[in-house]
PDB file of C-alpha atoms in Angstrom:
ATOM      1  CA  MET A   1     -20.011 -39.311 -13.181  1.00 62.00           C
ATOM      2  CA  ARG A   2     -18.706 -37.093 -15.875  1.00 68.00           C
ATOM      3  CA  ASN A   3     -22.059 -35.102 -16.420  1.00 71.00           C
ATOM      4  CA  ARG A   4     -21.556 -34.372 -11.832  1.00 75.00           C
ATOM      5  CA  ASN A   5     -18.027 -33.280 -12.384  1.00 79.00           C
ATOM      6  CA  ILE A   6     -19.585 -30.936 -14.866  1.00 81.00           C
ATOM      7  CA  LEU A   7     -22.570 -30.136 -13.065  1.00 81.00           C
ATOM      8  CA  SER A   8     -20.476 -29.320  -9.648  1.00 85.00           C
ATOM      9  CA  LEU A   9     -18.180 -26.926 -11.489  1.00 85.00           C
ATOM     10  CA  LEU A  10     -21.290 -24.871 -13.157  1.00 86.00           C
ATOM     11  CA  PHE A  11     -22.294 -24.724  -9.417  1.00 86.00           C
ATOM     12  CA  VAL A  12     -19.355 -23.172  -8.270  1.00 87.00           C
ATOM     13  CA  PHE A  13     -19.297 -20.984 -11.420  1.00 86.00           C
ATOM     14  CA  LEU A  14     -22.783 -19.892 -10.648  1.00 87.00           C
ATOM     15  CA  ILE A  15     -21.906 -19.084  -7.047  1.00 87.00           C
ATOM     16  CA  LEU A  16     -18.717 -17.284  -7.587  1.00 84.00           C
ATOM     17  CA  LEU A  17     -20.520 -15.351 -11.023  1.00 82.00           C
ATOM     18  CA  VAL A  18     -23.466 -13.936  -8.621  1.00 80.00           C
ATOM     19  CA  SER A  19     -21.533 -13.093  -5.273  1.00 79.00           C
ATOM     20  CA  VAL A  20     -19.074 -10.751  -7.906  1.00 74.00           C
ATOM     21  CA  THR A  21     -21.975  -9.302  -9.351  1.00 74.00           C
ATOM     22  CA  PHE A  22     -23.859  -8.355  -6.663  1.00 71.00           C
ATOM     23  CA  SER A  23     -21.492  -7.955  -4.033  1.00 67.00           C
ATOM     24  CA  SER A  24     -20.465  -4.423  -3.251  1.00 65.00           C
ATOM     25  CA  PRO A  25     -17.609  -2.805  -3.377  1.00 65.00           C
ATOM     26  CA  LEU A  26     -15.423  -1.021  -1.129  1.00 66.00           C
ATOM     27  CA  GLN A  27     -14.154   1.895  -2.502  1.00 71.00           C
ATOM     28  CA  ALA A  28     -12.018   3.859  -0.130  1.00 71.00           C
ATOM     29  CA  SER A  29      -8.821   5.090  -0.674  1.00 78.00           C
ATOM     30  CA  GLU A  30      -5.945   7.327   1.192  1.00 81.00           C
ATOM     31  CA  ALA A  31      -8.100  10.663  -1.117  1.00 81.00           C
ATOM     32  CA  ASP A  32     -10.755  10.194   1.608  1.00 80.00           C
ATOM     33  CA  LEU A  33      -8.737  10.230   4.722  1.00 84.00           C
ATOM     34  CA  ILE A  34     -10.498  12.803   6.804  1.00 85.00           C
ATOM     35  CA  LEU A  35      -7.280  14.507   8.033  1.00 80.00           C
ATOM     36  CA  PRO A  36      -6.723  17.184  11.030  1.00 82.00           C
ATOM     37  CA  ASP A  37      -6.249  20.816  11.146  1.00 84.00           C
ATOM     38  CA  LEU A  38      -2.318  20.623  11.161  1.00 81.00           C
ATOM     39  CA  SER A  39      -1.771  24.496  12.538  1.00 81.00           C
ATOM     40  CA  SER A  40      -4.212  23.404  15.532  1.00 83.00           C
ATOM     41  CA  VAL A  41      -2.078  21.634  17.435  1.00 81.00           C
ATOM     42  CA  THR A  42       1.511  22.248  18.619  1.00 82.00           C
ATOM     43  CA  PHE A  43       4.650  20.175  18.984  1.00 83.00           C
ATOM     44  CA  LEU A  44       7.681  20.098  21.395  1.00 82.00           C
ATOM     45  CA  GLY A  45       5.728  23.280  22.956  1.00 84.00           C
ATOM     46  CA  THR A  46       5.749  25.664  20.242  1.00 86.00           C
ATOM     47  CA  MET A  47       6.255  24.481  17.256  1.00 86.00           C
ATOM     48  CA  THR A  48       2.818  23.929  14.810  1.00 87.00           C
ATOM     49  CA  GLY A  49       2.033  20.686  13.037  1.00 87.00           C
ATOM     50  CA  HIS A  50       2.295  22.700   9.569  1.00 88.00           C
ATOM     51  CA  ALA A  51       5.726  24.199  10.509  1.00 89.00           C
ATOM     52  CA  LEU A  52       7.029  20.367  11.646  1.00 89.00           C
ATOM     53  CA  LEU A  53       5.799  18.683   8.376  1.00 90.00           C
ATOM     54  CA  MET A  54       7.541  21.538   6.022  1.00 92.00           C
ATOM     55  CA  ASN A  55      10.678  21.313   8.287  1.00 92.00           C
ATOM     56  CA  GLY A  56      10.537  18.002   7.652  1.00 93.00           C
ATOM     57  CA  LEU A  57      10.052  18.398   3.907  1.00 95.00           C
ATOM     58  CA  TRP A  58      13.169  20.446   4.257  1.00 97.00           C
ATOM     59  CA  VAL A  59      15.426  17.680   5.757  1.00 97.00           C
ATOM     60  CA  CYS A  60      14.090  15.496   3.320  1.00 97.00           C
ATOM     61  CA  GLY A  61      14.813  17.721  -0.095  1.00 97.00           C
ATOM     62  CA  LEU A  62      18.749  18.109   1.883  1.00 98.00           C
ATOM     63  CA  GLY A  63      19.285  14.793   2.409  1.00 97.00           C
ATOM     64  CA  MET A  64      18.782  14.139  -2.063  1.00 97.00           C
ATOM     65  CA  LEU A  65      20.740  16.447  -2.238  1.00 97.00           C
ATOM     66  CA  PHE A  66      23.436  15.811  -0.268  1.00 98.00           C
ATOM     67  CA  GLY A  67      22.759  12.326  -1.873  1.00 96.00           C
ATOM     68  CA  LEU A  68      22.722  13.364  -5.091  1.00 96.00           C
ATOM     69  CA  ILE A  69      26.346  15.778  -4.620  1.00 97.00           C
ATOM     70  CA  ILE A  70      27.719  12.020  -3.039  1.00 96.00           C
ATOM     71  CA  TYR A  71      26.760  10.267  -5.750  1.00 93.00           C
ATOM     72  CA  ALA A  72      28.162  12.134  -9.023  1.00 94.00           C
ATOM     73  CA  GLN A  73      31.522  12.440  -6.262  1.00 94.00           C
ATOM     74  CA  VAL A  74      31.375   8.860  -6.473  1.00 90.00           C
ATOM     75  CA  LYS A  75      30.502   8.633 -10.648  1.00 88.00           C
ATOM     76  CA  ARG A  76      34.122  10.916 -10.777  1.00 91.00           C
ATOM     77  CA  LEU A  77      36.598   8.425  -8.803  1.00 89.00           C
ATOM     78  CA  SER A  78      39.152   6.287 -10.819  1.00 90.00           C
ATOM     79  CA  VAL A  79      38.597   2.320 -11.133  1.00 87.00           C
ATOM     80  CA  HIS A  80      41.061  -0.756 -11.041  1.00 90.00           C
ATOM     81  CA  GLN A  81      39.821  -2.463 -14.599  1.00 90.00           C
ATOM     82  CA  SER A  82      39.620  -6.050 -13.009  1.00 92.00           C
ATOM     83  CA  MET A  83      37.014  -4.308 -10.249  1.00 90.00           C
ATOM     84  CA  LYS A  84      34.858  -2.525 -13.330  1.00 88.00           C
ATOM     85  CA  GLU A  85      34.914  -6.140 -14.778  1.00 91.00           C
ATOM     86  CA  ILE A  86      33.832  -7.996 -11.588  1.00 93.00           C
ATOM     87  CA  SER A  87      31.253  -5.031 -11.625  1.00 90.00           C
ATOM     88  CA  GLU A  88      29.765  -5.276 -15.255  1.00 90.00           C
ATOM     89  CA  LEU A  89      29.727  -8.920 -14.769  1.00 91.00           C
ATOM     90  CA  ILE A  90      27.232  -8.403 -11.541  1.00 93.00           C
ATOM     91  CA  TYR A  91      25.516  -5.959 -13.593  1.00 90.00           C
ATOM     92  CA  GLU A  92      24.513  -8.194 -16.398  1.00 91.00           C
ATOM     93  CA  THR A  93      24.411 -11.498 -14.641  1.00 91.00           C
ATOM     94  CA  CYS A  94      20.740  -9.396 -12.388  1.00 90.00           C
ATOM     95  CA  LYS A  95      20.015  -7.402 -15.199  1.00 84.00           C
ATOM     96  CA  THR A  96      18.699 -11.146 -16.713  1.00 79.00           C
ATOM     97  CA  TYR A  97      17.161 -12.030 -13.580  1.00 77.00           C
TER      98      TYR A  97
END
């Protein structure tokens, strides 16, 4: 009975080894995507795809700048001592997990 279990495990291992060895891996990434020419299409009547993409990047940059400014302002606000202690307790508890 023991020999049969060992043989079946060896058989499964052999099948897995052969399938991994002779399988052809798919090697595709996002770099292989074919993108259309963004300047050849228009959105909203007059805006090219490239201009729309650049405007979106500007909006993202402005949003990040706004977030950093608000973060700095909130960081400078005064806080009640008991709220600070609770906040530090919650932070230390989450840090352990």
